[in-house]
Amino acid sequence: MQPIAWQISLVLMTLVAFGFAFVAINSGRRQEDYAPLQKSAYRLRTRLFWGLVLVFGPAMIYTLLDLPYDAARARTGSGAVQVVDATGYQWRWELSRDHVAAGQPVEFRVTSADVNHGFGIYDANLHLVAQTQAMPGYTNTLRHTFTEAGTYKVLCMEYCGVAHHNMMTEIRVVAQ
C-alpha cells in the first residue's frame, strides 16, 4: 500500500513543479492587452463579493437574532436578581453561594485570582448552558435564568495547569 502512496505523492509533486515552472516562464512576458482582463477580473470580484453578501448576510443576521446568553432574556424570570461571585483558582472554583432559585435571574460575577479560566455551567446531561471567561484583574458578568431545578456543574473550560481536569464545583438550583 505504501508504494502506491509514494507514487501518488511523486505525481502530485511533479504537477506542482510544472505549475511553478509554467508561472516562472510566463511571468517575464509582458501583457500588452491587460486592461480588458483586469476589467473582467474586477467585475467578477465585485459580483462574487455581492453574491457572498446575499448568501451569508441573511444567514448571519438570522443566527445573531437569538443569542443564547443575552442580558435581556436572562432578566425574564420573576423575582430579584440573585448574585453569585465566582473566583477561579488553580485548581478550584470558589462561589459566594452554592444554591439559587429556579426561574429567577442569576448574575454571576466571574474573575480569577491567578491565570485565565473558562467558567462553564453544565446541566445534568453535561450540556453547556452558559459560559464566560475568568481573567485575573477583570470581572465578567454572566446573566442566566435557570428554568429547571437540579444540580449543575461548573467546570473550567480552558487549560489552566496540571490539575485542570479536577477544577469543578456544583451549584444547586432549587424550585421556588
GROMACS .gro file of C-alpha atoms in nm:
model
  176
    1MET     CA    1   0.000   0.000   0.000
    2GLN     CA    2   0.286   0.242   0.072
    3PRO     CA    3   0.440   0.225  -0.279
    4ILE     CA    4   0.109   0.350  -0.423
    5ALA     CA    5   0.101   0.643  -0.182
    6TRP     CA    6   0.463   0.719  -0.271
    7GLN     CA    7   0.381   0.716  -0.643
    8ILE     CA    8   0.076   0.940  -0.599
    9SER     CA    9   0.283   1.181  -0.393
   10LEU     CA   10   0.553   1.188  -0.661
   11VAL     CA   11   0.296   1.259  -0.936
   12LEU     CA   12   0.141   1.543  -0.732
   13MET     CA   13   0.481   1.698  -0.657
   14THR     CA   14   0.567   1.680  -1.029
   15LEU     CA   15   0.242   1.857  -1.120
   16VAL     CA   16   0.314   2.131  -0.865
   17ALA     CA   17   0.668   2.167  -1.002
   18PHE     CA   18   0.532   2.202  -1.358
   19GLY     CA   19   0.286   2.465  -1.233
   20PHE     CA   20   0.568   2.666  -1.076
   21ALA     CA   21   0.778   2.631  -1.391
   22PHE     CA   22   0.487   2.748  -1.609
   23VAL     CA   23   0.434   3.056  -1.396
   24ALA     CA   24   0.807   3.133  -1.385
   25ILE     CA   25   0.842   3.103  -1.761
   26ASN     CA   26   0.535   3.315  -1.837
   27SER     CA   27   0.598   3.580  -1.573
   28GLY     CA   28   0.861   3.750  -1.785
   29ARG     CA   29   0.626   3.810  -2.075
   30ARG     CA   30   0.466   4.150  -2.095
   31GLN     CA   31   0.090   4.155  -2.125
   32GLU     CA   32   0.013   4.431  -2.375
   33ASP     CA   33  -0.363   4.382  -2.363
   34TYR     CA   34  -0.401   4.362  -1.986
   35ALA     CA   35  -0.673   4.626  -1.940
   36PRO     CA   36  -0.970   4.413  -2.065
   37LEU     CA   37  -0.858   4.120  -1.849
   38GLN     CA   38  -0.823   4.347  -1.547
   39LYS     CA   39  -1.167   4.496  -1.604
   40SER     CA   40  -1.320   4.149  -1.636
   41ALA     CA   41  -1.147   4.030  -1.317
   42TYR     CA   42  -1.267   4.335  -1.121
   43ARG     CA   43  -1.622   4.280  -1.247
   44LEU     CA   44  -1.603   3.912  -1.141
   45ARG     CA   45  -1.465   4.010  -0.800
   46THR     CA   46  -1.747   4.260  -0.744
   47ARG     CA   47  -2.012   4.005  -0.841
   48LEU     CA   48  -1.854   3.743  -0.618
   49PHE     CA   49  -1.848   3.986  -0.325
   50TRP     CA   50  -2.215   4.080  -0.357
   51GLY     CA   51  -2.309   3.716  -0.413
   52LEU     CA   52  -2.140   3.624  -0.085
   53VAL     CA   53  -2.313   3.914   0.091
   54LEU     CA   54  -2.651   3.798  -0.039
   55VAL     CA   55  -2.587   3.437   0.066
   56PHE     CA   56  -2.416   3.484   0.402
   57GLY     CA   57  -2.566   3.818   0.512
   58PRO     CA   58  -2.917   3.685   0.588
   59ALA     CA   59  -2.771   3.372   0.749
   60MET     CA   60  -2.552   3.588   0.974
   61ILE     CA   61  -2.842   3.814   1.071
   62TYR     CA   62  -3.067   3.514   1.139
   63THR     CA   63  -2.813   3.347   1.367
   64LEU     CA   64  -2.737   3.667   1.558
   65LEU     CA   65  -3.102   3.749   1.631
   66ASP     CA   66  -3.132   3.494   1.911
   67LEU     CA   67  -2.806   3.479   2.102
   68PRO     CA   68  -2.836   3.226   2.387
   69TYR     CA   69  -2.675   3.439   2.658
   70ASP     CA   70  -2.813   3.787   2.609
   71ALA     CA   71  -2.889   4.000   2.914
   72ALA     CA   72  -3.245   4.086   2.813
   73ARG     CA   73  -3.355   3.724   2.810
   74ALA     CA   74  -3.177   3.649   3.138
   75ARG     CA   75  -3.394   3.906   3.314
   76THR     CA   76  -3.721   3.748   3.201
   77GLY     CA   77  -3.752   3.548   3.522
   78SER     CA   78  -3.962   3.673   3.807
   79GLY     CA   79  -3.808   3.799   4.127
   80ALA     CA   80  -3.492   3.979   4.225
   81VAL     CA   81  -3.159   3.911   4.062
   82GLN     CA   82  -2.953   3.657   4.257
   83VAL     CA   83  -2.583   3.744   4.265
   84VAL     CA   84  -2.312   3.477   4.275
   85ASP     CA   85  -1.949   3.584   4.297
   86ALA     CA   86  -1.724   3.322   4.137
   87THR     CA   87  -1.345   3.322   4.163
   88GLY     CA   88  -1.123   3.075   3.984
   89TYR     CA   89  -0.804   2.946   4.143
   90GLN     CA   90  -0.565   2.681   4.027
   91TRP     CA   91  -0.745   2.431   4.056
   92ARG     CA   92  -1.078   2.510   4.217
   93TRP     CA   93  -1.378   2.740   4.198
   94GLU     CA   94  -1.493   2.950   4.491
   95LEU     CA   95  -1.862   3.053   4.478
   96SER     CA   96  -2.021   3.301   4.717
   97ARG     CA   97  -2.327   3.074   4.731
   98ASP     CA   98  -2.388   2.718   4.614
   99HIS     CA   99  -2.764   2.733   4.553
  100VAL     CA  100  -3.002   2.958   4.361
  101ALA     CA  101  -3.374   2.955   4.288
  102ALA     CA  102  -3.509   2.834   3.955
  103GLY     CA  103  -3.699   3.087   3.746
  104GLN     CA  104  -3.516   3.386   3.892
  105PRO     CA  105  -3.234   3.558   3.707
  106VAL     CA  106  -2.882   3.488   3.835
  107GLU     CA  107  -2.590   3.722   3.783
  108PHE     CA  108  -2.253   3.550   3.804
  109ARG     CA  109  -1.961   3.788   3.863
  110VAL     CA  110  -1.668   3.584   3.742
  111THR     CA  111  -1.299   3.658   3.795
  112SER     CA  112  -0.973   3.473   3.851
  113ALA     CA  113  -0.709   3.501   4.119
  114ASP     CA  114  -0.423   3.356   3.915
  115VAL     CA  115  -0.450   3.254   3.547
  116ASN     CA  116  -0.721   3.254   3.280
  117HIS     CA  117  -1.001   3.004   3.331
  118GLY     CA  118  -1.315   2.924   3.136
  119PHE     CA  119  -1.631   2.933   3.351
  120GLY     CA  120  -1.880   2.685   3.206
  121ILE     CA  121  -2.212   2.581   3.361
  122TYR     CA  122  -2.336   2.236   3.258
  123ASP     CA  123  -2.671   2.068   3.323
  124ALA     CA  124  -2.716   1.709   3.446
  125ASN     CA  125  -2.663   1.575   3.091
  126LEU     CA  126  -2.340   1.778   3.065
  127HIS     CA  127  -2.486   2.016   2.806
  128LEU     CA  128  -2.333   2.361   2.826
  129VAL     CA  129  -2.598   2.612   2.937
  130ALA     CA  130  -2.385   2.925   2.995
  131GLN     CA  131  -2.022   3.029   2.981
  132THR     CA  132  -1.780   3.318   3.021
  133GLN     CA  133  -1.411   3.382   3.071
  134ALA     CA  134  -1.247   3.421   3.413
  135MET     CA  135  -0.948   3.654   3.392
  136PRO     CA  136  -0.718   3.795   3.660
  137GLY     CA  137  -0.789   4.159   3.739
  138TYR     CA  138  -1.117   4.167   3.546
  139THR     CA  139  -1.473   4.069   3.638
  140ASN     CA  140  -1.701   3.932   3.367
  141THR     CA  141  -2.075   3.936   3.426
  142LEU     CA  142  -2.279   3.636   3.314
  143ARG     CA  143  -2.658   3.652   3.342
  144HIS     CA  144  -2.864   3.336   3.320
  145THR     CA  145  -3.206   3.218   3.435
  146PHE     CA  146  -3.223   2.850   3.524
  147THR     CA  147  -3.557   2.707   3.412
  148GLU     CA  148  -3.520   2.365   3.573
  149ALA     CA  149  -3.426   2.265   3.926
  150GLY     CA  150  -3.132   2.030   3.968
  151THR     CA  151  -2.760   2.015   4.023
  152TYR     CA  152  -2.545   2.198   3.769
  153LYS     CA  153  -2.170   2.152   3.735
  154VAL     CA  154  -1.928   2.441   3.698
  155LEU     CA  155  -1.622   2.327   3.503
  156CYS     CA  156  -1.311   2.505   3.384
  157MET     CA  157  -1.314   2.528   3.005
  158GLU     CA  158  -0.959   2.650   2.948
  159TYR     CA  159  -0.648   2.450   3.027
  160CYS     CA  160  -0.502   2.609   3.337
  161GLY     CA  161  -0.242   2.361   3.451
  162VAL     CA  162  -0.174   2.007   3.558
  163ALA     CA  163  -0.491   1.960   3.769
  164HIS     CA  164  -0.725   2.138   3.526
  165HIS     CA  165  -0.942   1.827   3.492
  166ASN     CA  166  -1.026   1.841   3.865
  167MET     CA  167  -1.140   2.203   3.858
  168MET     CA  168  -1.512   2.169   3.915
  169THR     CA  169  -1.781   2.258   4.162
  170GLU     CA  170  -2.159   2.231   4.174
  171ILE     CA  171  -2.442   2.476   4.207
  172ARG     CA  172  -2.786   2.359   4.316
  173VAL     CA  173  -3.091   2.511   4.154
  174VAL     CA  174  -3.393   2.469   4.380
  175ALA     CA  175  -3.758   2.503   4.285
  176GLN     CA  176  -3.935   2.804   4.433
   0.00000   0.00000   0.00000
